[in-house]
């Protein structure tokens, strides 16, 4: 099977359902950004410090792939059964955040991204997640987007922040706090 089809050579691509749209469309930007986020979650999963979290991070990648399929579908024309997110997916992120937060020092200041290269990967993933969330909210203004997609992205960005803190703690890295000039 060939990977290339040449059907996108004129700058158009097909949504699930057959609708052809420009590759610059907001819907394509949404699922492309979710794909970018998924790649960063893969990089995060590959960090040695996350050995015990690899299963959960792979599950998050699976949920992001599900989300991408939803976003890649034409809500008006797709007859294909697309997997979807469940409230339990959000609850799992919340449970993991609560578990990690229980063992972390109380957060009293804003944290600057960084402190260790592995921690920085978590912060980059968090920023990409927030961008995906903003794009999907914009898409919802003009087309159907399942509410749980936005909820999941919102919770995932929180999870990635807490994960960054947990990784810093596990690595013995200093959390760099923001000291505003006044």
JSON list of C-alpha atoms in Angstrom, two decimals:
[
{"chain": "A", "resi": 1, "resn": "UNK", "atom": "CA", "xyz": [0.00, 0.00, 0.00]},
{"chain": "A", "resi": 2, "resn": "UNK", "atom": "CA", "xyz": [1.34, 3.41, -0.90]},
{"chain": "A", "resi": 3, "resn": "UNK", "atom": "CA", "xyz": [1.30, 6.12, 1.73]},
{"chain": "A", "resi": 4, "resn": "UNK", "atom": "CA", "xyz": [0.93, 8.93, -0.76]},
{"chain": "A", "resi": 5, "resn": "UNK", "atom": "CA", "xyz": [-2.30, 9.38, -2.70]},
{"chain": "A", "resi": 6, "resn": "UNK", "atom": "CA", "xyz": [-1.63, 12.72, -4.42]},
{"chain": "A", "resi": 7, "resn": "UNK", "atom": "CA", "xyz": [-5.24, 13.73, -3.65]},
{"chain": "A", "resi": 8, "resn": "UNK", "atom": "CA", "xyz": [-3.99, 16.57, -1.46]},
{"chain": "A", "resi": 9, "resn": "UNK", "atom": "CA", "xyz": [-1.58, 18.04, -3.97]},
{"chain": "A", "resi": 10, "resn": "UNK", "atom": "CA", "xyz": [-3.93, 20.94, -4.68]},
{"chain": "A", "resi": 11, "resn": "UNK", "atom": "CA", "xyz": [-4.24, 21.88, -0.99]},
{"chain": "A", "resi": 12, "resn": "UNK", "atom": "CA", "xyz": [-7.47, 20.02, -0.26]},
{"chain": "A", "resi": 13, "resn": "UNK", "atom": "CA", "xyz": [-8.13, 17.05, 1.99]},
{"chain": "A", "resi": 14, "resn": "UNK", "atom": "CA", "xyz": [-11.13, 14.88, 2.80]},
{"chain": "A", "resi": 15, "resn": "UNK", "atom": "CA", "xyz": [-12.97, 14.74, 6.07]},
{"chain": "A", "resi": 16, "resn": "UNK", "atom": "CA", "xyz": [-14.55, 11.51, 7.28]},
{"chain": "A", "resi": 17, "resn": "UNK", "atom": "CA", "xyz": [-17.79, 11.64, 5.34]},
{"chain": "A", "resi": 18, "resn": "UNK", "atom": "CA", "xyz": [-16.12, 12.66, 2.09]},
{"chain": "A", "resi": 19, "resn": "UNK", "atom": "CA", "xyz": [-16.33, 16.45, 2.26]},
{"chain": "A", "resi": 20, "resn": "UNK", "atom": "CA", "xyz": [-13.28, 18.08, 0.65]},
{"chain": "A", "resi": 21, "resn": "UNK", "atom": "CA", "xyz": [-11.92, 21.09, 2.52]},
{"chain": "A", "resi": 22, "resn": "UNK", "atom": "CA", "xyz": [-8.82, 23.28, 2.26]},
{"chain": "A", "resi": 23, "resn": "UNK", "atom": "CA", "xyz": [-5.93, 22.03, 4.36]},
{"chain": "A", "resi": 24, "resn": "UNK", "atom": "CA", "xyz": [-5.92, 25.50, 5.93]},
{"chain": "A", "resi": 25, "resn": "UNK", "atom": "CA", "xyz": [-9.45, 25.10, 7.34]},
{"chain": "A", "resi": 26, "resn": "UNK", "atom": "CA", "xyz": [-10.06, 25.53, 11.04]},
{"chain": "A", "resi": 27, "resn": "UNK", "atom": "CA", "xyz": [-11.22, 21.91, 11.38]},
{"chain": "A", "resi": 28, "resn": "UNK", "atom": "CA", "xyz": [-7.92, 20.67, 9.91]},
{"chain": "A", "resi": 29, "resn": "UNK", "atom": "CA", "xyz": [-6.00, 23.04, 12.18]},
{"chain": "A", "resi": 30, "resn": "UNK", "atom": "CA", "xyz": [-7.88, 21.58, 15.17]},
{"chain": "A", "resi": 31, "resn": "UNK", "atom": "CA", "xyz": [-7.14, 17.94, 14.52]},
{"chain": "A", "resi": 32, "resn": "UNK", "atom": "CA", "xyz": [-3.63, 18.77, 13.32]},
{"chain": "A", "resi": 33, "resn": "UNK", "atom": "CA", "xyz": [-2.93, 20.49, 16.63]},
{"chain": "A", "resi": 34, "resn": "UNK", "atom": "CA", "xyz": [-4.39, 17.53, 18.53]},
{"chain": "A", "resi": 35, "resn": "UNK", "atom": "CA", "xyz": [-2.03, 15.32, 16.49]},
{"chain": "A", "resi": 36, "resn": "UNK", "atom": "CA", "xyz": [0.89, 17.60, 17.44]},
{"chain": "A", "resi": 37, "resn": "UNK", "atom": "CA", "xyz": [-0.17, 17.31, 21.08]},
{"chain": "A", "resi": 38, "resn": "UNK", "atom": "CA", "xyz": [-0.29, 13.53, 20.72]},
{"chain": "A", "resi": 39, "resn": "UNK", "atom": "CA", "xyz": [3.31, 13.56, 19.45]},
{"chain": "A", "resi": 40, "resn": "UNK", "atom": "CA", "xyz": [4.40, 15.59, 22.48]},
{"chain": "A", "resi": 41, "resn": "UNK", "atom": "CA", "xyz": [2.57, 13.17, 24.79]},
{"chain": "A", "resi": 42, "resn": "UNK", "atom": "CA", "xyz": [4.58, 10.40, 23.10]},
{"chain": "A", "resi": 43, "resn": "UNK", "atom": "CA", "xyz": [7.78, 12.32, 23.82]},
{"chain": "A", "resi": 44, "resn": "UNK", "atom": "CA", "xyz": [6.62, 12.80, 27.41]},
{"chain": "A", "resi": 45, "resn": "UNK", "atom": "CA", "xyz": [5.86, 9.07, 27.68]},
{"chain": "A", "resi": 46, "resn": "UNK", "atom": "CA", "xyz": [9.42, 8.32, 26.52]},
{"chain": "A", "resi": 47, "resn": "UNK", "atom": "CA", "xyz": [11.03, 10.30, 29.35]},
{"chain": "A", "resi": 48, "resn": "UNK", "atom": "CA", "xyz": [12.72, 7.91, 31.81]},
{"chain": "A", "resi": 49, "resn": "UNK", "atom": "CA", "xyz": [11.10, 9.65, 34.79]},
{"chain": "A", "resi": 50, "resn": "UNK", "atom": "CA", "xyz": [7.68, 8.60, 33.46]},
{"chain": "A", "resi": 51, "resn": "UNK", "atom": "CA", "xyz": [8.33, 4.87, 33.49]},
{"chain": "A", "resi": 52, "resn": "UNK", "atom": "CA", "xyz": [5.48, 4.23, 35.93]},
{"chain": "A", "resi": 53, "resn": "UNK", "atom": "CA", "xyz": [3.16, 6.56, 33.99]},
{"chain": "A", "resi": 54, "resn": "UNK", "atom": "CA", "xyz": [3.69, 5.12, 30.51]},
{"chain": "A", "resi": 55, "resn": "UNK", "atom": "CA", "xyz": [0.40, 3.21, 30.56]},
{"chain": "A", "resi": 56, "resn": "UNK", "atom": "CA", "xyz": [-1.62, 6.28, 31.48]},
{"chain": "A", "resi": 57, "resn": "UNK", "atom": "CA", "xyz": [0.20, 8.44, 28.93]},
{"chain": "A", "resi": 58, "resn": "UNK", "atom": "CA", "xyz": [-0.52, 5.86, 26.22]},
{"chain": "A", "resi": 59, "resn": "UNK", "atom": "CA", "xyz": [-4.18, 5.90, 27.25]},
{"chain": "A", "resi": 60, "resn": "UNK", "atom": "CA", "xyz": [-4.15, 9.70, 26.90]},
{"chain": "A", "resi": 61, "resn": "UNK", "atom": "CA", "xyz": [-2.68, 9.26, 23.41]},
{"chain": "A", "resi": 62, "resn": "UNK", "atom": "CA", "xyz": [-5.50, 6.84, 22.57]},
{"chain": "A", "resi": 63, "resn": "UNK", "atom": "CA", "xyz": [-8.07, 9.41, 23.75]},
{"chain": "A", "resi": 64, "resn": "UNK", "atom": "CA", "xyz": [-6.39, 12.11, 21.65]},
{"chain": "A", "resi": 65, "resn": "UNK", "atom": "CA", "xyz": [-6.57, 9.83, 18.60]},
{"chain": "A", "resi": 66, "resn": "UNK", "atom": "CA", "xyz": [-10.28, 9.35, 19.35]},
{"chain": "A", "resi": 67, "resn": "UNK", "atom": "CA", "xyz": [-10.65, 13.12, 19.57]},
{"chain": "A", "resi": 68, "resn": "UNK", "atom": "CA", "xyz": [-8.82, 13.55, 16.27]},
{"chain": "A", "resi": 69, "resn": "UNK", "atom": "CA", "xyz": [-11.25, 11.14, 14.57]},
{"chain": "A", "resi": 70, "resn": "UNK", "atom": "CA", "xyz": [-14.17, 13.12, 15.93]},
{"chain": "A", "resi": 71, "resn": "UNK", "atom": "CA", "xyz": [-12.70, 16.41, 14.75]},
{"chain": "A", "resi": 72, "resn": "UNK", "atom": "CA", "xyz": [-11.82, 14.92, 11.32]},
{"chain": "A", "resi": 73, "resn": "UNK", "atom": "CA", "xyz": [-15.46, 13.98, 10.71]},
{"chain": "A", "resi": 74, "resn": "UNK", "atom": "CA", "xyz": [-17.95, 16.10, 8.81]},
{"chain": "A", "resi": 75, "resn": "UNK", "atom": "CA", "xyz": [-20.73, 16.38, 11.40]},
{"chain": "A", "resi": 76, "resn": "UNK", "atom": "CA", "xyz": [-23.28, 16.85, 8.58]},
{"chain": "A", "resi": 77, "resn": "UNK", "atom": "CA", "xyz": [-22.28, 13.95, 6.31]},
{"chain": "A", "resi": 78, "resn": "UNK", "atom": "CA", "xyz": [-20.32, 11.28, 8.17]},
{"chain": "A", "resi": 79, "resn": "UNK", "atom": "CA", "xyz": [-22.30, 8.08, 8.64]},
{"chain": "A", "resi": 80, "resn": "UNK", "atom": "CA", "xyz": [-19.28, 6.25, 10.03]},
{"chain": "A", "resi": 81, "resn": "UNK", "atom": "CA", "xyz": [-19.38, 5.21, 13.68]},
{"chain": "A", "resi": 82, "resn": "UNK", "atom": "CA", "xyz": [-16.65, 7.27, 15.35]},
{"chain": "A", "resi": 83, "resn": "UNK", "atom": "CA", "xyz": [-15.34, 6.39, 18.81]},
{"chain": "A", "resi": 84, "resn": "UNK", "atom": "CA", "xyz": [-15.99, 9.06, 21.38]},
{"chain": "A", "resi": 85, "resn": "UNK", "atom": "CA", "xyz": [-14.82, 10.27, 24.75]},
{"chain": "A", "resi": 86, "resn": "UNK", "atom": "CA", "xyz": [-16.54, 9.34, 28.00]},
{"chain": "A", "resi": 87, "resn": "UNK", "atom": "CA", "xyz": [-16.95, 11.17, 31.30]},
{"chain": "A", "resi": 88, "resn": "UNK", "atom": "CA", "xyz": [-14.71, 8.47, 32.84]},
{"chain": "A", "resi": 89, "resn": "UNK", "atom": "CA", "xyz": [-11.83, 9.71, 30.67]},
{"chain": "A", "resi": 90, "resn": "UNK", "atom": "CA", "xyz": [-12.05, 13.12, 32.35]},
{"chain": "A", "resi": 91, "resn": "UNK", "atom": "CA", "xyz": [-12.51, 11.54, 35.78]},
{"chain": "A", "resi": 92, "resn": "UNK", "atom": "CA", "xyz": [-9.31, 9.52, 35.31]},
{"chain": "A", "resi": 93, "resn": "UNK", "atom": "CA", "xyz": [-7.30, 12.70, 34.71]},
{"chain": "A", "resi": 94, "resn": "UNK", "atom": "CA", "xyz": [-8.86, 14.29, 37.80]},
{"chain": "A", "resi": 95, "resn": "UNK", "atom": "CA", "xyz": [-8.05, 11.25, 39.94]},
{"chain": "A", "resi": 96, "resn": "UNK", "atom": "CA", "xyz": [-4.45, 11.24, 38.75]},
{"chain": "A", "resi": 97, "resn": "UNK", "atom": "CA", "xyz": [-4.09, 14.96, 39.46]},
{"chain": "A", "resi": 98, "resn": "UNK", "atom": "CA", "xyz": [-5.52, 14.52, 42.95]},
{"chain": "A", "resi": 99, "resn": "UNK", "atom": "CA", "xyz": [-3.16, 11.61, 43.60]},
{"chain": "A", "resi": 100, "resn": "UNK", "atom": "CA", "xyz": [-0.10, 13.56, 42.45]},
{"chain": "A", "resi": 101, "resn": "UNK", "atom": "CA", "xyz": [-1.11, 16.75, 44.24]},
{"chain": "A", "resi": 102, "resn": "UNK", "atom": "CA", "xyz": [-1.42, 14.90, 47.53]},
{"chain": "A", "resi": 103, "resn": "UNK", "atom": "CA", "xyz": [2.34, 14.30, 47.59]},
{"chain": "A", "resi": 104, "resn": "UNK", "atom": "CA", "xyz": [3.52, 17.62, 46.18]},
{"chain": "A", "resi": 105, "resn": "UNK", "atom": "CA", "xyz": [4.45, 20.76, 48.10]},
{"chain": "A", "resi": 106, "resn": "UNK", "atom": "CA", "xyz": [1.63, 23.30, 48.24]},
{"chain": "A", "resi": 107, "resn": "UNK", "atom": "CA", "xyz": [1.62, 25.62, 45.26]},
{"chain": "A", "resi": 108, "resn": "UNK", "atom": "CA", "xyz": [2.06, 29.19, 46.51]},
{"chain": "A", "resi": 109, "resn": "UNK", "atom": "CA", "xyz": [3.61, 30.90, 43.48]},
{"chain": "A", "resi": 110, "resn": "UNK", "atom": "CA", "xyz": [3.42, 30.76, 39.72]},
{"chain": "A", "resi": 111, "resn": "UNK", "atom": "CA", "xyz": [5.81, 28.22, 38.22]},
{"chain": "A", "resi": 112, "resn": "UNK", "atom": "CA", "xyz": [7.96, 29.11, 35.22]},
{"chain": "A", "resi": 113, "resn": "UNK", "atom": "CA", "xyz": [8.30, 26.34, 32.63]},
{"chain": "A", "resi": 114, "resn": "UNK", "atom": "CA", "xyz": [11.57, 24.48, 32.93]},
{"chain": "A", "resi": 115, "resn": "UNK", "atom": "CA", "xyz": [13.88, 23.24, 35.65]},
{"chain": "A", "resi": 116, "resn": "UNK", "atom": "CA", "xyz": [14.82, 20.05, 33.80]},
{"chain": "A", "resi": 117, "resn": "UNK", "atom": "CA", "xyz": [14.62, 19.02, 30.12]},
{"chain": "A", "resi": 118, "resn": "UNK", "atom": "CA", "xyz": [12.03, 16.31, 30.89]},
{"chain": "A", "resi": 119, "resn": "UNK", "atom": "CA", "xyz": [9.88, 18.75, 32.85]},
{"chain": "A", "resi": 120, "resn": "UNK", "atom": "CA", "xyz": [10.08, 21.19, 29.94]},
{"chain": "A", "resi": 121, "resn": "UNK", "atom": "CA", "xyz": [8.53, 18.55, 27.67]},
{"chain": "A", "resi": 122, "resn": "UNK", "atom": "CA", "xyz": [5.49, 18.50, 29.94]},
{"chain": "A", "resi": 123, "resn": "UNK", "atom": "CA", "xyz": [5.19, 22.28, 29.79]},
{"chain": "A", "resi": 124, "resn": "UNK", "atom": "CA", "xyz": [5.45, 22.30, 25.98]},
{"chain": "A", "resi": 125, "resn": "UNK", "atom": "CA", "xyz": [2.72, 19.64, 25.81]},
{"chain": "A", "resi": 126, "resn": "UNK", "atom": "CA", "xyz": [0.57, 21.76, 28.15]},
{"chain": "A", "resi": 127, "resn": "UNK", "atom": "CA", "xyz": [0.95, 24.81, 25.91]},
{"chain": "A", "resi": 128, "resn": "UNK", "atom": "CA", "xyz": [0.07, 22.83, 22.78]},
{"chain": "A", "resi": 129, "resn": "UNK", "atom": "CA", "xyz": [-2.93, 21.41, 24.64]},
{"chain": "A", "resi": 130, "resn": "UNK", "atom": "CA", "xyz": [-4.14, 24.94, 25.48]},
{"chain": "A", "resi": 131, "resn": "UNK", "atom": "CA", "xyz": [-3.73, 25.94, 21.83]},
{"chain": "A", "resi": 132, "resn": "UNK", "atom": "CA", "xyz": [-5.75, 22.91, 20.74]},
{"chain": "A", "resi": 133, "resn": "UNK", "atom": "CA", "xyz": [-8.44, 23.86, 23.25]},
{"chain": "A", "resi": 134, "resn": "UNK", "atom": "CA", "xyz": [-8.63, 27.44, 21.92]},
{"chain": "A", "resi": 135, "resn": "UNK", "atom": "CA", "xyz": [-8.88, 26.22, 18.33]},
{"chain": "A", "resi": 136, "resn": "UNK", "atom": "CA", "xyz": [-11.58, 23.69, 19.15]},
{"chain": "A", "resi": 137, "resn": "UNK", "atom": "CA", "xyz": [-13.60, 26.33, 21.00]},
{"chain": "A", "resi": 138, "resn": "UNK", "atom": "CA", "xyz": [-13.32, 28.52, 17.90]},
{"chain": "A", "resi": 139, "resn": "UNK", "atom": "CA", "xyz": [-14.48, 25.61, 15.72]},
{"chain": "A", "resi": 140, "resn": "UNK", "atom": "CA", "xyz": [-17.48, 25.08, 18.00]},
{"chain": "A", "resi": 141, "resn": "UNK", "atom": "CA", "xyz": [-18.61, 28.62, 17.15]},
{"chain": "A", "resi": 142, "resn": "UNK", "atom": "CA", "xyz": [-19.23, 27.53, 13.55]},
{"chain": "A", "resi": 143, "resn": "UNK", "atom": "CA", "xyz": [-19.75, 23.76, 13.66]},
{"chain": "A", "resi": 144, "resn": "UNK", "atom": "CA", "xyz": [-20.67, 20.93, 15.98]},
{"chain": "A", "resi": 145, "resn": "UNK", "atom": "CA", "xyz": [-18.01, 19.81, 18.44]},
{"chain": "A", "resi": 146, "resn": "UNK", "atom": "CA", "xyz": [-18.85, 17.41, 21.27]},
{"chain": "A", "resi": 147, "resn": "UNK", "atom": "CA", "xyz": [-18.69, 19.22, 24.62]},
{"chain": "A", "resi": 148, "resn": "UNK", "atom": "CA", "xyz": [-16.53, 16.48, 26.10]},
{"chain": "A", "resi": 149, "resn": "UNK", "atom": "CA", "xyz": [-13.75, 17.28, 23.62]},
{"chain": "A", "resi": 150, "resn": "UNK", "atom": "CA", "xyz": [-13.35, 20.73, 25.16]},
{"chain": "A", "resi": 151, "resn": "UNK", "atom": "CA", "xyz": [-13.71, 19.44, 28.72]},
{"chain": "A", "resi": 152, "resn": "UNK", "atom": "CA", "xyz": [-11.06, 16.78, 28.10]},
{"chain": "A", "resi": 153, "resn": "UNK", "atom": "CA", "xyz": [-8.58, 19.25, 26.61]},
{"chain": "A", "resi": 154, "resn": "UNK", "atom": "CA", "xyz": [-9.14, 21.64, 29.50]},
{"chain": "A", "resi": 155, "resn": "UNK", "atom": "CA", "xyz": [-8.56, 18.92, 32.08]},
{"chain": "A", "resi": 156, "resn": "UNK", "atom": "CA", "xyz": [-5.61, 17.47, 30.17]},
{"chain": "A", "resi": 157, "resn": "UNK", "atom": "CA", "xyz": [-3.78, 20.80, 30.24]},
{"chain": "A", "resi": 158, "resn": "UNK", "atom": "CA", "xyz": [-4.27, 20.89, 34.02]},
{"chain": "A", "resi": 159, "resn": "UNK", "atom": "CA", "xyz": [-3.02, 17.31, 34.24]},
{"chain": "A", "resi": 160, "resn": "UNK", "atom": "CA", "xyz": [0.09, 18.21, 32.23]},
{"chain": "A", "resi": 161, "resn": "UNK", "atom": "CA", "xyz": [0.85, 21.09, 34.61]},
{"chain": "A", "resi": 162, "resn": "UNK", "atom": "CA", "xyz": [0.56, 18.84, 37.66]},
{"chain": "A", "resi": 163, "resn": "UNK", "atom": "CA", "xyz": [2.56, 16.13, 35.87]},
{"chain": "A", "resi": 164, "resn": "UNK", "atom": "CA", "xyz": [5.33, 18.66, 35.24]},
{"chain": "A", "resi": 165, "resn": "UNK", "atom": "CA", "xyz": [5.39, 19.45, 38.95]},
{"chain": "A", "resi": 166, "resn": "UNK", "atom": "CA", "xyz": [5.43, 15.73, 39.81]},
{"chain": "A", "resi": 167, "resn": "UNK", "atom": "CA", "xyz": [8.25, 15.10, 37.36]},
{"chain": "A", "resi": 168, "resn": "UNK", "atom": "CA", "xyz": [10.29, 17.95, 38.87]},
{"chain": "A", "resi": 169, "resn": "UNK", "atom": "CA", "xyz": [9.71, 16.46, 42.32]},
{"chain": "A", "resi": 170, "resn": "UNK", "atom": "CA", "xyz": [10.66, 12.95, 41.15]},
{"chain": "A", "resi": 171, "resn": "UNK", "atom": "CA", "xyz": [13.82, 14.28, 39.47]},
{"chain": "A", "resi": 172, "resn": "UNK", "atom": "CA", "xyz": [14.83, 16.44, 42.43]},
{"chain": "A", "resi": 173, "resn": "UNK", "atom": "CA", "xyz": [14.69, 19.45, 40.11]},
{"chain": "A", "resi": 174, "resn": "UNK", "atom": "CA", "xyz": [14.01, 22.89, 41.44]},
{"chain": "A", "resi": 175, "resn": "UNK", "atom": "CA", "xyz": [10.66, 24.40, 40.53]},
{"chain": "A", "resi": 176, "resn": "UNK", "atom": "CA", "xyz": [11.48, 27.80, 39.14]},
{"chain": "A", "resi": 177, "resn": "UNK", "atom": "CA", "xyz": [9.01, 30.33, 40.52]},
{"chain": "A", "resi": 178, "resn": "UNK", "atom": "CA", "xyz": [8.03, 33.60, 38.96]},
{"chain": "A", "resi": 179, "resn": "UNK", "atom": "CA", "xyz": [9.25, 36.63, 40.89]},
{"chain": "A", "resi": 180, "resn": "UNK", "atom": "CA", "xyz": [7.44, 39.65, 39.44]},
{"chain": "A", "resi": 181, "resn": "UNK", "atom": "CA", "xyz": [9.25, 42.98, 39.35]},
{"chain": "A", "resi": 182, "resn": "UNK", "atom": "CA", "xyz": [7.27, 45.57, 41.17]}
]
